[in-house]
Amino acid sequence: MIQLRRRRQRRVPGINMASMADISFTLLILFLVVTSMDDDKGLTRMLPPVTEDVTQLPEVTERNVLTIEMTADNSVMIQGEKVAMKDVKTRVMNFVDNPDNLPDLPEKHEQDIELLGKCMVTDGHVIQLEADTKTEYETYFKVQDAIVAAYRQLRNNLAQKRFHASYEDCNERQREALRTYYPQRVSEIYNTEGGTP
Protein backbone atom coordinates (compact mmCIF):
# COMPACT_ATOMS: atom_id res chain seq x y z
CA MET A 1 0.00 0.00 0.00
CA ILE A 2 1.28 3.37 -0.94
CA GLN A 3 1.36 5.87 1.76
CA LEU A 4 0.95 9.47 0.78
CA ARG A 5 3.29 11.73 2.50
CA ARG A 6 1.91 14.93 3.66
CA ARG A 7 3.94 17.88 2.53
CA ARG A 8 4.94 20.22 5.22
CA GLN A 9 3.75 23.70 4.60
CA ARG A 10 6.48 26.20 4.88
CA ARG A 11 5.75 29.49 6.59
CA VAL A 12 6.55 32.59 4.60
CA PRO A 13 8.56 34.94 6.77
CA GLY A 14 6.98 38.38 7.39
CA ILE A 15 8.55 41.53 6.02
CA ASN A 16 10.07 43.81 8.58
CA MET A 17 8.28 47.13 7.97
CA ALA A 18 10.31 49.10 10.50
CA SER A 19 13.16 49.60 8.08
CA MET A 20 10.70 50.58 5.32
CA ALA A 21 9.37 53.42 7.51
CA ASP A 22 12.92 54.60 8.15
CA ILE A 23 13.68 54.65 4.43
CA SER A 24 10.45 56.57 3.67
CA PHE A 25 11.22 59.13 6.36
CA THR A 26 14.78 59.56 5.06
CA LEU A 27 13.54 60.08 1.50
CA LEU A 28 10.97 62.62 2.71
CA ILE A 29 13.68 64.61 4.50
CA LEU A 30 15.92 64.39 1.44
CA PHE A 31 13.20 65.77 -0.86
CA LEU A 32 12.40 68.59 1.56
CA VAL A 33 16.05 69.63 1.71
CA VAL A 34 16.80 69.46 -2.03
CA THR A 35 13.52 70.80 -3.39
CA SER A 36 13.51 74.52 -4.01
CA MET A 37 10.40 76.32 -2.89
CA ASP A 38 9.14 79.56 -4.36
CA ASP A 39 9.77 82.61 -2.24
CA ASP A 40 6.79 84.61 -1.13
CA LYS A 41 6.17 87.45 -3.49
CA GLY A 42 4.60 90.73 -2.67
CA LEU A 43 5.11 94.45 -2.51
CA THR A 44 7.45 95.86 0.09
CA ARG A 45 5.98 98.92 1.71
CA MET A 46 7.10 100.91 4.73
CA LEU A 47 4.04 101.89 6.75
CA PRO A 48 4.09 105.21 8.61
CA PRO A 49 4.43 105.02 12.39
CA VAL A 50 1.25 105.06 14.47
CA THR A 51 0.57 108.54 15.80
CA GLU A 52 -1.64 109.52 18.70
CA ASP A 53 -2.91 112.70 17.03
CA VAL A 54 -4.38 111.91 13.62
CA THR A 55 -5.65 115.48 13.09
CA GLN A 56 -2.15 116.88 12.48
CA LEU A 57 -1.50 115.53 9.01
CA PRO A 58 1.10 117.39 6.95
CA GLU A 59 -0.34 119.55 4.21
CA VAL A 60 0.75 118.62 0.73
CA THR A 61 0.62 121.25 -1.99
CA GLU A 62 -0.79 120.35 -5.39
CA ARG A 63 2.60 120.56 -7.11
CA ASN A 64 3.98 117.91 -4.74
CA VAL A 65 1.37 115.28 -5.72
CA LEU A 66 1.62 113.02 -8.77
CA THR A 67 -1.73 111.31 -9.34
CA ILE A 68 -1.64 107.98 -11.17
CA GLU A 69 -5.08 106.62 -11.90
CA MET A 70 -5.90 103.10 -13.05
CA THR A 71 -9.32 102.95 -14.65
CA ALA A 72 -11.84 100.12 -14.98
CA ASP A 73 -10.68 99.46 -18.56
CA ASN A 74 -7.03 99.15 -17.31
CA SER A 75 -5.89 102.46 -18.78
CA VAL A 76 -3.28 104.43 -16.86
CA MET A 77 -3.72 108.16 -16.41
CA ILE A 78 -1.07 110.48 -14.95
CA GLN A 79 -2.38 113.89 -13.88
CA GLY A 80 -5.48 113.23 -16.02
CA GLU A 81 -3.48 112.39 -19.16
CA LYS A 82 -3.58 108.86 -20.61
CA VAL A 83 -0.08 107.35 -20.80
CA ALA A 84 1.42 104.08 -22.00
CA MET A 85 2.65 101.68 -19.34
CA LYS A 86 6.22 101.98 -20.66
CA ASP A 87 6.19 105.74 -19.89
CA VAL A 88 5.16 105.46 -16.23
CA LYS A 89 8.71 104.88 -14.94
CA THR A 90 10.12 107.90 -16.81
CA ARG A 91 7.29 110.17 -15.64
CA VAL A 92 7.77 109.09 -12.01
CA MET A 93 11.54 109.61 -12.21
CA ASN A 94 11.13 113.10 -13.67
CA PHE A 95 8.54 114.00 -11.03
CA VAL A 96 10.55 112.74 -8.04
CA ASP A 97 13.88 114.19 -9.20
CA ASN A 98 12.64 117.50 -10.69
CA PRO A 99 16.11 118.05 -12.21
CA ASP A 100 15.31 121.52 -13.61
CA ASN A 101 13.44 122.70 -10.48
CA LEU A 102 10.27 123.37 -12.49
CA PRO A 103 7.45 125.19 -10.67
CA ASP A 104 4.83 122.52 -11.52
CA LEU A 105 6.94 119.67 -10.06
CA PRO A 106 7.80 119.06 -6.37
CA GLU A 107 9.51 121.92 -4.61
CA LYS A 108 13.14 121.47 -3.64
CA HIS A 109 14.66 122.48 -0.36
CA GLU A 110 18.09 122.10 1.19
CA GLN A 111 18.74 119.16 3.49
CA ASP A 112 21.96 118.03 5.16
CA ILE A 113 22.25 114.27 4.55
CA GLU A 114 24.96 112.16 6.16
CA LEU A 115 27.61 111.08 3.60
CA LEU A 116 26.06 113.31 0.92
CA GLY A 117 26.31 116.72 2.60
CA LYS A 118 23.96 119.58 1.75
CA CYS A 119 21.59 118.60 -1.05
CA MET A 120 18.52 120.03 -2.74
CA VAL A 121 15.84 117.35 -2.33
CA THR A 122 12.15 116.89 -3.11
CA ASP A 123 11.30 114.82 -0.05
CA GLY A 124 7.84 116.40 0.25
CA HIS A 125 6.55 114.67 -2.87
CA VAL A 126 3.75 112.07 -2.84
CA ILE A 127 2.77 109.61 -5.56
CA GLN A 128 -0.95 109.05 -5.23
CA LEU A 129 -2.35 105.86 -6.76
CA GLU A 130 -6.04 105.69 -7.53
CA ALA A 131 -7.30 102.26 -8.56
CA ASP A 132 -10.80 101.44 -9.71
CA THR A 133 -12.21 98.29 -8.14
CA LYS A 134 -12.52 96.77 -11.63
CA THR A 135 -8.84 97.34 -12.46
CA GLU A 136 -7.08 94.04 -13.15
CA TYR A 137 -4.34 92.97 -10.75
CA GLU A 138 -1.86 92.77 -13.63
CA THR A 139 -2.28 96.50 -14.37
CA TYR A 140 -2.00 97.37 -10.69
CA PHE A 141 1.22 95.38 -10.26
CA LYS A 142 2.75 96.74 -13.48
CA VAL A 143 2.22 100.30 -12.21
CA GLN A 144 3.66 99.39 -8.80
CA ASP A 145 6.67 97.76 -10.51
CA ALA A 146 7.22 100.89 -12.61
CA ILE A 147 7.19 103.08 -9.49
CA VAL A 148 9.65 100.81 -7.66
CA ALA A 149 11.88 100.67 -10.76
CA ALA A 150 11.87 104.49 -10.97
CA TYR A 151 13.08 104.88 -7.38
CA ARG A 152 15.63 102.11 -7.87
CA GLN A 153 17.00 103.83 -10.99
CA LEU A 154 17.20 107.23 -9.29
CA ARG A 155 19.00 105.78 -6.28
CA ASN A 156 21.31 103.77 -8.50
CA ASN A 157 22.20 106.84 -10.58
CA LEU A 158 23.00 108.83 -7.44
CA ALA A 159 25.02 105.92 -6.01
CA GLN A 160 27.12 105.76 -9.19
CA LYS A 161 27.67 109.52 -9.10
CA ARG A 162 28.50 109.87 -5.38
CA PHE A 163 29.87 106.47 -4.32
CA HIS A 164 31.06 105.08 -7.69
CA ALA A 165 29.10 101.86 -7.10
CA SER A 166 25.65 100.54 -7.80
CA TYR A 167 22.94 100.88 -5.15
CA GLU A 168 23.15 97.12 -4.49
CA ASP A 169 26.92 97.33 -3.88
CA CYS A 170 26.65 100.20 -1.39
CA ASN A 171 26.89 99.56 2.34
CA GLU A 172 23.89 100.13 4.64
CA ARG A 173 24.90 103.69 5.63
CA GLN A 174 25.24 104.67 1.97
CA ARG A 175 21.90 103.09 1.12
CA GLU A 176 20.25 104.95 3.98
CA ALA A 177 21.67 108.23 2.63
CA LEU A 178 20.31 107.41 -0.85
CA ARG A 179 16.89 106.54 0.59
CA THR A 180 16.87 109.84 2.47
CA TYR A 181 17.66 111.70 -0.75
CA TYR A 182 14.92 109.82 -2.64
CA PRO A 183 12.32 108.68 -0.07
CA GLN A 184 9.63 106.44 -1.51
CA ARG A 185 6.32 108.08 -0.72
CA VAL A 186 3.28 106.32 -2.17
CA SER A 187 -0.33 106.84 -1.13
CA GLU A 188 -3.17 104.61 -2.34
CA ILE A 189 -6.83 105.46 -2.89
CA TYR A 190 -9.46 103.01 -4.08
CA ASN A 191 -12.34 104.25 -6.21
CA THR A 192 -15.42 102.47 -4.88
CA GLU A 193 -18.00 104.49 -6.86
CA GLY A 194 -18.36 101.69 -9.42
CA GLY A 195 -19.03 99.03 -6.78
CA THR A 196 -17.75 97.54 -3.58
CA PRO A 197 -14.04 96.79 -3.13
Coordinates of C-alpha atoms in Angstrom, one line a residue:
M1 CA 0.0 0.0 0.0
I2 CA 1.3 3.4 -0.9
Q3 CA 1.4 5.9 1.8
L4 CA 0.9 9.5 0.8
R5 CA 3.3 11.7 2.5
R6 CA 1.9 14.9 3.7
R7 CA 3.9 17.9 2.5
R8 CA 4.9 20.2 5.2
Q9 CA 3.7 23.7 4.6
R10 CA 6.5 26.2 4.9
R11 CA 5.8 29.5 6.6
V12 CA 6.6 32.6 4.6
P13 CA 8.6 34.9 6.8
G14 CA 7.0 38.4 7.4
I15 CA 8.6 41.5 6.0
N16 CA 10.1 43.8 8.6
M17 CA 8.3 47.1 8.0
A18 CA 10.3 49.1 10.5
S19 CA 13.2 49.6 8.1
M20 CA 10.7 50.6 5.3
A21 CA 9.4 53.4 7.5
D22 CA 12.9 54.6 8.1
I23 CA 13.7 54.7 4.4
S24 CA 10.4 56.6 3.7
F25 CA 11.2 59.1 6.4
T26 CA 14.8 59.6 5.1
L27 CA 13.5 60.1 1.5
L28 CA 11.0 62.6 2.7
I29 CA 13.7 64.6 4.5
L30 CA 15.9 64.4 1.4
F31 CA 13.2 65.8 -0.9
L32 CA 12.4 68.6 1.6
V33 CA 16.0 69.6 1.7
V34 CA 16.8 69.5 -2.0
T35 CA 13.5 70.8 -3.4
S36 CA 13.5 74.5 -4.0
M37 CA 10.4 76.3 -2.9
D38 CA 9.1 79.6 -4.4
D39 CA 9.8 82.6 -2.2
D40 CA 6.8 84.6 -1.1
K41 CA 6.2 87.5 -3.5
G42 CA 4.6 90.7 -2.7
L43 CA 5.1 94.4 -2.5
T44 CA 7.4 95.9 0.1
R45 CA 6.0 98.9 1.7
M46 CA 7.1 100.9 4.7
L47 CA 4.0 101.9 6.7
P48 CA 4.1 105.2 8.6
P49 CA 4.4 105.0 12.4
V50 CA 1.2 105.1 14.5
T51 CA 0.6 108.5 15.8
E52 CA -1.6 109.5 18.7
D53 CA -2.9 112.7 17.0
V54 CA -4.4 111.9 13.6
T55 CA -5.6 115.5 13.1
Q56 CA -2.1 116.9 12.5
L57 CA -1.5 115.5 9.0
P58 CA 1.1 117.4 7.0
E59 CA -0.3 119.6 4.2
V60 CA 0.8 118.6 0.7
T61 CA 0.6 121.3 -2.0
E62 CA -0.8 120.3 -5.4
R63 CA 2.6 120.6 -7.1
N64 CA 4.0 117.9 -4.7
V65 CA 1.4 115.3 -5.7
L66 CA 1.6 113.0 -8.8
T67 CA -1.7 111.3 -9.3
I68 CA -1.6 108.0 -11.2
E69 CA -5.1 106.6 -11.9
M70 CA -5.9 103.1 -13.0
T71 CA -9.3 103.0 -14.6
A72 CA -11.8 100.1 -15.0
D73 CA -10.7 99.5 -18.6
N74 CA -7.0 99.1 -17.3
S75 CA -5.9 102.5 -18.8
V76 CA -3.3 104.4 -16.9
M77 CA -3.7 108.2 -16.4
I78 CA -1.1 110.5 -15.0
Q79 CA -2.4 113.9 -13.9
G80 CA -5.5 113.2 -16.0
E81 CA -3.5 112.4 -19.2
K82 CA -3.6 108.9 -20.6
V83 CA -0.1 107.3 -20.8
A84 CA 1.4 104.1 -22.0
M85 CA 2.7 101.7 -19.3
K86 CA 6.2 102.0 -20.7
D87 CA 6.2 105.7 -19.9
V88 CA 5.2 105.5 -16.2
K89 CA 8.7 104.9 -14.9
T90 CA 10.1 107.9 -16.8
R91 CA 7.3 110.2 -15.6
V92 CA 7.8 109.1 -12.0
M93 CA 11.5 109.6 -12.2
N94 CA 11.1 113.1 -13.7
F95 CA 8.5 114.0 -11.0
V96 CA 10.5 112.7 -8.0
D97 CA 13.9 114.2 -9.2
N98 CA 12.6 117.5 -10.7
P99 CA 16.1 118.0 -12.2
D100 CA 15.3 121.5 -13.6
N101 CA 13.4 122.7 -10.5
L102 CA 10.3 123.4 -12.5
P103 CA 7.4 125.2 -10.7
D104 CA 4.8 122.5 -11.5
L105 CA 6.9 119.7 -10.1
P106 CA 7.8 119.1 -6.4
E107 CA 9.5 121.9 -4.6
K108 CA 13.1 121.5 -3.6
H109 CA 14.7 122.5 -0.4
E110 CA 18.1 122.1 1.2
Q111 CA 18.7 119.2 3.5
D112 CA 22.0 118.0 5.2
I113 CA 22.3 114.3 4.5
E114 CA 25.0 112.2 6.2
L115 CA 27.6 111.1 3.6
L116 CA 26.1 113.3 0.9
G117 CA 26.3 116.7 2.6
K118 CA 24.0 119.6 1.8
C119 CA 21.6 118.6 -1.0
M120 CA 18.5 120.0 -2.7
V121 CA 15.8 117.3 -2.3
T122 CA 12.1 116.9 -3.1
D123 CA 11.3 114.8 0.0
G124 CA 7.8 116.4 0.3
H125 CA 6.6 114.7 -2.9
V126 CA 3.8 112.1 -2.8
I127 CA 2.8 109.6 -5.6
Q128 CA -1.0 109.0 -5.2
L129 CA -2.3 105.9 -6.8
E130 CA -6.0 105.7 -7.5
A131 CA -7.3 102.3 -8.6
D132 CA -10.8 101.4 -9.7
T133 CA -12.2 98.3 -8.1
K134 CA -12.5 96.8 -11.6
T135 CA -8.8 97.3 -12.5
E136 CA -7.1 94.0 -13.1
Y137 CA -4.3 93.0 -10.8
E138 CA -1.9 92.8 -13.6
T139 CA -2.3 96.5 -14.4
Y140 CA -2.0 97.4 -10.7
F141 CA 1.2 95.4 -10.3
K142 CA 2.7 96.7 -13.5
V143 CA 2.2 100.3 -12.2
Q144 CA 3.7 99.4 -8.8
D145 CA 6.7 97.8 -10.5
A146 CA 7.2 100.9 -12.6
I147 CA 7.2 103.1 -9.5
V148 CA 9.7 100.8 -7.7
A149 CA 11.9 100.7 -10.8
A150 CA 11.9 104.5 -11.0
Y151 CA 13.1 104.9 -7.4
R152 CA 15.6 102.1 -7.9
Q153 CA 17.0 103.8 -11.0
L154 CA 17.2 107.2 -9.3
R155 CA 19.0 105.8 -6.3
N156 CA 21.3 103.8 -8.5
N157 CA 22.2 106.8 -10.6
L158 CA 23.0 108.8 -7.4
A159 CA 25.0 105.9 -6.0
Q160 CA 27.1 105.8 -9.2
K161 CA 27.7 109.5 -9.1
R162 CA 28.5 109.9 -5.4
F163 CA 29.9 106.5 -4.3
H164 CA 31.1 105.1 -7.7
A165 CA 29.1 101.9 -7.1
S166 CA 25.6 100.5 -7.8
Y167 CA 22.9 100.9 -5.1
E168 CA 23.1 97.1 -4.5
D169 CA 26.9 97.3 -3.9
C170 CA 26.6 100.2 -1.4
N171 CA 26.9 99.6 2.3
E172 CA 23.9 100.1 4.6
R173 CA 24.9 103.7 5.6
Q174 CA 25.2 104.7 2.0
R175 CA 21.9 103.1 1.1
E176 CA 20.2 105.0 4.0
A177 CA 21.7 108.2 2.6
L178 CA 20.3 107.4 -0.8
R179 CA 16.9 106.5 0.6
T180 CA 16.9 109.8 2.5
Y181 CA 17.7 111.7 -0.7
Y182 CA 14.9 109.8 -2.6
P183 CA 12.3 108.7 -0.1
Q184 CA 9.6 106.4 -1.5
R185 CA 6.3 108.1 -0.7
V186 CA 3.3 106.3 -2.2
S187 CA -0.3 106.8 -1.1
E188 CA -3.2 104.6 -2.3
I189 CA -6.8 105.5 -2.9
Y190 CA -9.5 103.0 -4.1
N191 CA -12.3 104.2 -6.2
T192 CA -15.4 102.5 -4.9
E193 CA -18.0 104.5 -6.9
G194 CA -18.4 101.7 -9.4
G195 CA -19.0 99.0 -6.8
T196 CA -17.7 97.5 -3.6
P197 CA -14.0 96.8 -3.1

